[in-house]
DNA sequence: GCAGTAGGTTACTCGAAGTAAGTTACGAGC
DNA sequence: GCTCGTAACTTACTTCGAGTAACCTACTGC
């Protein structure tokens, strides 16, 4: 089997097993066996167990970026922008229920470099939020814009985890909830930024 | 050295080394050496590497609960309740900069049971938020109350991580930011809950 | 002064990450 | 239609760290 195809297959299998059992509880031999190949092949293509994990995260990250970019393309107002972005995110999570928890949770513990990949995902999201704030309110305090973006990302991420435990809650309702809590405050600040005096 | 004292010492050392190097990169031999004791003693008192990690998290959790409970004791309004709770949380994080990141991040990856301990911390927080919502608006939809609590916890947690990277941002300002984004939306819903129609 | 137990150690096993060295399949060029 | 080179792959290790078995020691109550 050609390299690219084999790598993709390895990522798929690894993502599944990692998600099932957790990163620590999974051995490279087990992944190799389920792929139908020997362990050194995994090392040939991904360098280490950590490298394999990073590969999984990276692929998910790329996919998420593409879907989000497509979703927000036609947004006209900051509210619509944010809503479409959140919805794309929750839909992505919904489709990847299995691997999601692992990739976020497990990755963080495992390795510093995996942590960077996960931070990369968050960076994409905070950048998106930052873009909303900055494009519609150019004179907003940068630190405050950053804080707001982090808050929105944190809220969204947490609700995504919660959504998994609540089968009755789908992407649309999750988006509604986040918007209901977040939007009044954000909208408020878009019109009237915090005064610099508070930034002691 | 008596057992209780030795255990406390082990937790302190473990927390420090885990935070420095990460859970995976730390060996039990190393912890044992730095404690000045042999490895089987760690197993005697904590059962496993995972057990040791859980011990660290559990101790932090207990301390956080006590501090938070003390802080919110005298709150009169839901807003003050929430603000004092958030402030107590951010102050706790600020005092535990080193171990904080590890305990949250690493624990998640490492072990299912450590995950439970971390979830316990979050549960404390969501319970607190839930209490605010329920006590001041008894007829709020339980699912919605849960979602709101998760959103607040997620936002807070993420901002705590961000605060660590921004030395100029202290607990007070972090609290301000979270309240600025979160409060208008929560206040809004306290007065006028989401209609059941949306809970399709 | 002896028994029992709390607190401790040395010296192992075992499983999993990572590696060295070698093997097979297969297409390109003659 | 044979052979050279390389891509894809394997077997058989080494190494390191989690966890354990078996044994030791010193103190405290009687």
XYZ file of C-alpha atoms (C1' of nucleotides) in Angstrom:
460
model
C 0.000 0.000 0.000
C 1.326 3.481 -0.883
C 2.607 5.644 1.930
C -0.047 8.363 1.923
C -2.867 5.872 1.995
C -1.209 3.808 4.725
C -0.644 6.912 6.839
C -4.275 7.906 6.527
C -5.348 4.427 7.551
C -3.015 4.502 10.553
C -4.439 7.828 11.672
C -7.966 6.518 11.393
C -7.212 3.388 13.399
C -5.135 5.243 15.988
C -7.823 7.888 16.497
C -10.372 5.181 17.093
C -8.300 3.159 19.553
C -7.026 6.211 21.406
C -10.600 7.398 21.771
C -11.778 3.993 22.976
C -9.123 3.290 25.552
C -7.223 6.474 26.099
C -3.742 7.351 24.999
C -1.874 5.788 27.887
C -3.743 2.514 27.829
C -3.097 2.009 24.136
C 0.049 0.260 22.948
C 1.713 0.743 19.621
C 1.641 -3.008 19.079
C -2.112 -2.962 19.361
C -2.486 -0.183 16.813
C -0.055 -1.913 14.493
C -1.957 -5.156 14.755
C -5.293 -3.522 14.000
C -3.808 -1.721 11.042
C -2.454 -5.066 9.877
C 1.156 -3.986 9.850
C 4.149 -4.245 12.165
C 5.108 -1.704 14.796
C 8.202 -0.264 13.101
C 5.991 0.965 10.277
C 4.247 3.266 12.704
C 7.625 4.579 13.781
C 8.706 4.924 10.176
C 5.805 7.208 9.414
C 5.149 9.004 12.676
C 8.387 8.796 14.629
C 6.853 8.096 18.015
C 3.641 7.374 19.830
C 3.377 11.069 20.521
C 3.917 11.810 16.847
C 1.037 9.558 15.967
C -1.216 11.357 18.422
C -0.176 14.715 17.022
C -0.949 13.432 13.559
C -4.483 12.591 14.666
C -5.008 16.001 16.204
C -3.522 17.790 13.258
C -5.810 16.092 10.804
C -8.873 16.932 12.881
C -7.704 20.503 13.194
C -7.341 20.901 9.458
C -10.780 19.505 8.836
C -12.325 21.790 11.444
C -10.649 24.841 9.953
C -11.950 24.067 6.501
C -15.505 23.475 7.649
C -15.572 26.607 9.774
C -14.150 28.762 7.010
C -16.845 27.524 4.634
C -19.592 28.095 7.192
C -18.817 31.707 8.068
C -18.080 32.825 4.537
C -21.381 34.595 3.975
C -21.990 36.168 7.390
C -23.183 39.763 7.343
C -23.339 40.811 11.021
C -21.080 39.976 13.964
C -23.929 38.037 15.515
C -24.431 35.893 12.441
C -20.695 35.443 12.102
C -20.421 34.133 15.631
C -23.513 31.972 15.402
C -22.428 30.275 12.188
C -18.951 29.691 13.542
C -20.300 28.118 16.720
C -22.731 25.969 14.804
C -19.988 24.686 12.508
C -17.936 23.839 15.561
C -20.710 21.958 17.334
C -21.577 20.070 14.171
C -17.983 19.047 13.780
C -17.926 17.753 17.344
C -21.177 15.944 16.808
C -19.753 14.072 13.827
C -16.600 13.147 15.696
C -18.080 12.191 19.051
C -15.707 9.354 19.534
C -12.432 11.001 18.851
C -13.282 14.414 20.168
C -12.928 13.784 23.862
C -9.663 12.012 23.442
C -8.070 14.501 21.181
C -8.794 17.374 23.484
C -8.479 15.779 26.851
C -5.887 13.140 26.367
C -3.613 15.134 24.193
C -3.149 17.750 26.819
C -1.785 15.341 29.345
C 0.310 13.305 27.065
C 2.829 15.509 25.491
C 3.984 19.081 25.386
C 4.009 19.061 21.615
C 0.542 17.581 21.422
C -0.464 20.411 23.682
C 0.782 22.796 21.037
C -1.375 21.169 18.405
C -4.422 21.467 20.626
C -3.547 25.077 21.319
C -3.429 25.502 17.576
C -7.061 24.479 17.362
C -7.968 26.979 20.055
C -5.904 29.617 18.323
C -7.974 29.133 15.176
C -11.080 29.703 17.197
C -9.860 32.683 19.178
C -8.588 34.193 15.944
C -12.032 33.835 14.465
C -13.684 35.498 17.440
C -10.979 38.140 17.531
C -11.717 38.867 13.890
C -15.389 39.451 14.683
C -14.607 41.837 17.476
C -11.885 43.723 15.641
C -13.674 44.027 12.317
C -16.809 45.447 13.825
C -15.234 47.479 16.612
C -11.722 48.430 15.450
C -10.930 50.514 18.527
C -11.565 47.763 21.069
C -8.796 47.220 23.603
C -6.684 44.302 22.280
C -6.319 42.689 25.692
C -10.043 42.821 26.235
C -10.713 41.408 22.792
C -8.390 38.538 23.607
C -10.090 37.891 26.922
C -13.512 37.848 25.294
C -12.341 35.456 22.616
C -10.912 33.132 25.251
C -14.146 33.245 27.194
C -16.199 32.333 24.163
C -13.847 29.503 23.219
C -13.820 28.156 26.763
C -17.578 28.266 27.041
C -17.991 26.567 23.683
C -15.499 23.844 24.381
C -17.028 23.012 27.712
C -20.524 22.927 26.283
C -19.310 20.591 23.554
C -18.194 18.113 26.200
C -21.496 18.512 27.986
C -23.416 18.001 24.749
C -21.826 14.572 24.401
C -23.295 13.501 27.712
C -26.752 14.783 26.732
C -27.997 12.968 23.664
C -31.068 15.203 23.508
C -28.893 18.249 22.973
C -27.775 18.778 19.393
C -25.602 21.387 17.720
C -28.463 23.803 17.144
C -29.575 23.937 20.766
C -26.000 24.104 22.013
C -25.440 27.078 19.747
C -28.602 28.709 21.110
C -27.437 28.270 24.675
C -24.014 29.720 24.072
C -25.402 32.646 22.134
C -28.002 33.318 24.821
C -25.374 33.634 27.527
C -22.539 35.136 25.546
C -24.093 37.455 23.035
C -25.693 40.113 25.230
C -22.364 40.719 26.956
C -20.336 40.735 23.748
C -22.816 42.935 21.953
C -22.773 45.297 24.874
C -19.004 45.639 24.722
C -18.948 46.011 20.959
C -20.977 49.170 21.389
C -19.222 50.420 24.485
C -15.732 49.022 25.248
C -14.468 48.766 28.827
C -12.760 51.962 29.846
C -8.949 51.799 29.992
C -9.191 52.888 33.608
C -10.143 49.353 34.581
C -7.005 47.945 33.085
C -4.915 48.630 36.176
C 8.036 10.029 59.902
C 4.331 9.467 60.648
C 2.127 8.386 57.773
C -0.050 11.494 57.399
C 2.919 13.792 57.333
C 4.795 11.594 54.861
C 1.766 11.468 52.588
C 1.442 15.233 52.618
C 5.109 15.565 51.766
C 4.759 13.095 48.916
C 1.823 15.022 47.500
C 3.744 18.267 47.645
C 6.772 16.826 45.890
C 4.690 14.958 43.314
C 2.634 18.026 42.505
C 5.784 20.014 41.925
C 7.506 17.439 39.706
C 4.354 16.611 37.753
C 3.870 20.309 37.114
C 7.487 20.766 36.050
C 7.824 17.866 33.662
C 4.378 16.532 33.027
C 2.817 13.345 34.264
C 4.172 11.030 31.597
C 7.726 12.284 31.739
C 7.917 11.808 35.492
C 9.013 8.481 36.958
C 8.042 7.172 40.345
C 11.710 6.577 41.119
C 12.367 10.251 40.625
C 9.600 11.301 42.966
C 10.715 8.756 45.536
C 14.266 10.024 45.366
C 13.240 13.640 45.817
C 11.040 12.694 48.743
C 14.017 10.837 50.210
C 12.285 7.498 50.405
C 12.098 4.351 48.280
C 9.579 3.692 45.542
C 7.500 1.026 47.321
C 6.561 3.618 49.932
C 4.754 5.599 47.259
C 2.878 2.466 46.283
C 2.182 1.697 49.920
C 0.424 5.021 50.380
C -1.043 5.767 46.973
C -1.333 2.418 45.224
C -0.201 3.566 41.794
C 1.197 6.471 39.852
C -2.336 7.363 38.909
C -3.369 7.204 42.555
C -0.670 9.676 43.395
C -1.895 12.044 40.725
C -5.432 11.701 41.971
C -4.212 12.469 45.461
C -2.703 15.715 44.220
C -5.877 16.723 42.441
C -8.049 15.750 45.356
C -6.099 17.857 47.781
C -6.297 20.875 45.495
C -9.994 20.284 45.039
C -10.632 20.229 48.758
C -8.721 23.429 49.277
C -10.582 25.141 46.451
C -13.941 24.079 47.835
C -13.137 25.460 51.249
C -11.927 28.777 49.928
C -14.891 29.190 47.624
C -17.379 28.306 50.333
C -15.852 30.899 52.636
C -15.856 33.547 49.918
C -19.493 33.279 48.852
C -20.897 32.934 52.346
C -22.135 36.505 52.641
C -23.439 37.111 49.117
C -26.798 38.829 48.877
C -27.625 38.904 45.163
C -26.994 36.375 42.404
C -24.578 38.784 40.808
C -22.529 39.166 43.961
C -22.682 35.420 44.531
C -21.243 34.740 41.105
C -18.656 37.478 41.302
C -17.303 36.343 44.662
C -17.193 32.740 43.536
C -15.280 33.634 40.390
C -12.880 35.828 42.303
C -12.153 33.064 44.802
C -11.475 30.708 41.930
C -9.099 33.058 40.127
C -7.264 33.804 43.350
C -6.828 30.127 43.984
C -5.388 29.649 40.502
C -3.114 32.606 40.992
C -1.649 31.077 44.143
C -1.145 27.702 42.505
C 0.224 28.794 39.143
C 2.681 25.958 38.928
C 0.506 23.031 39.722
C -2.673 24.328 38.204
C -1.947 23.718 34.554
C -0.709 20.239 35.209
C -3.497 19.122 37.411
C -6.127 20.173 34.944
C -4.457 19.381 31.698
C -2.419 16.358 32.534
C -4.983 14.664 34.632
C -7.434 14.598 31.799
C -5.161 12.656 29.543
C -3.705 10.357 32.044
C -6.325 8.268 33.660
C -10.037 7.711 33.664
C -10.191 7.962 37.426
C -8.116 11.122 37.493
C -10.601 12.407 34.994
C -13.292 11.781 37.556
C -11.462 13.821 40.149
C -11.117 16.702 37.739
C -14.770 16.361 36.865
C -15.403 16.583 40.584
C -13.793 20.007 40.640
C -15.953 21.107 37.758
C -18.969 19.615 39.441
C -18.322 21.769 42.496
C -18.286 24.782 40.264
C -21.298 23.911 38.180
C -23.163 23.103 41.388
C -22.333 26.525 42.703
C -23.559 28.233 39.540
C -26.583 25.967 39.429
C -27.360 27.019 42.976
C -27.335 30.672 41.966
C -29.681 30.091 39.093
C -32.033 27.788 40.942
C -32.230 29.785 44.150
C -33.091 32.999 42.418
C -35.185 31.568 39.609
C -36.696 28.302 40.903
C -38.713 27.614 37.760
C -35.797 27.706 35.356
C -35.550 24.744 33.014
C -33.071 22.293 34.606
C -31.368 21.489 31.325
C -30.907 25.149 30.586
C -29.565 25.810 34.076
C -27.053 23.040 33.540
C -25.995 24.421 30.179
C -25.520 27.880 31.630
C -23.457 26.540 34.496
C -21.254 24.612 32.076
C -20.778 27.718 29.970
C -19.708 29.781 32.943
C -17.317 27.106 34.166
C -15.819 26.658 30.707
C -15.337 30.369 30.256
C -13.756 30.703 33.670
C -11.417 27.797 33.265
C -10.185 28.964 29.916
C -9.658 32.472 31.162
C -7.664 31.094 34.080
C -5.263 29.449 31.636
C -5.050 32.673 29.681
C -4.413 34.670 32.846
C -1.302 32.589 33.490
C 0.142 33.687 30.175
C -0.625 37.338 30.895
C 1.195 38.477 33.997
C -0.522 41.861 33.868
C -3.907 40.223 34.320
C -4.774 39.422 37.925
C -7.779 37.755 39.532
C -9.744 40.995 39.820
C -9.517 41.902 36.147
C -10.171 38.318 35.075
C -13.327 38.358 37.182
C -14.368 41.631 35.560
C -13.933 40.211 32.099
C -15.924 37.095 32.786
C -18.708 39.012 34.472
C -18.813 41.540 31.618
C -19.399 38.813 29.037
C -21.420 36.384 31.081
C -23.596 38.407 33.365
C -25.871 40.241 30.908
C -26.897 36.952 29.334
C -27.398 35.144 32.632
C -29.279 38.045 34.171
C -31.466 38.178 31.117
C -32.420 34.530 31.463
C -32.967 34.762 35.179
C -35.720 37.204 34.435
C -37.097 35.487 31.387
C -36.259 31.781 30.931
C -35.987 30.245 27.466
C -39.342 28.976 26.318
C -39.765 25.179 26.377
C -40.593 25.373 22.676
C -36.901 25.722 21.895
C -36.083 22.509 23.702
C -36.958 20.331 20.736
C 12.626 -8.112 77.506
C 9.437 -9.432 74.210
C 5.489 -9.051 70.596
C 3.446 -6.728 67.236
C 3.214 -3.363 64.018
C 4.409 1.058 61.486
C 7.663 2.453 58.429
C 11.040 1.135 55.489
C 14.389 -1.347 51.907
C 16.549 -4.394 48.165
C 15.993 -6.900 44.304
C 13.245 -8.527 41.287
C 9.209 -9.172 37.060
C 6.882 -7.686 33.219
C 5.072 -4.912 29.673
C 5.556 -1.455 26.320
C 8.390 2.217 23.712
C 11.673 2.477 20.613
C 15.530 0.413 17.299
C 18.934 -2.303 14.364
C 19.352 -5.161 10.938
C 17.603 -7.596 7.484
C 13.816 -9.113 3.811
C 10.450 -8.847 -0.029
C 7.928 -6.599 -3.858
C 8.131 -4.013 -7.823
C 8.863 -0.630 -11.323
C 12.637 1.639 -14.440
C 16.278 1.099 -17.454
C 19.051 -1.662 -20.396
C 13.660 -11.014 -19.110
C 17.292 -9.704 -16.039
C 19.052 -6.602 -12.543
C 19.455 -2.472 -9.805
C 17.384 0.584 -6.527
C 14.197 1.836 -3.482
C 9.698 1.755 -1.036
C 7.274 -1.019 2.062
C 7.722 -4.156 5.477
C 9.331 -7.788 9.333
C 11.809 -10.204 13.167
C 14.297 -9.866 17.083
C 16.182 -7.351 19.983
C 17.358 -3.280 24.017
C 15.894 -0.263 27.507
C 13.312 1.833 30.830
C 9.856 2.426 34.084
C 5.545 0.714 36.664
C 4.446 -2.311 39.907
C 5.561 -6.290 43.518
C 7.483 -9.908 46.764
C 10.019 -10.663 50.315
C 12.516 -9.174 53.817
C 14.332 -5.845 57.544
C 14.298 -2.530 61.746
C 13.046 0.194 65.366
C 9.741 1.753 68.524
C 5.720 1.324 71.718
C 2.776 -0.941 74.899
C 2.584 -4.542 78.069
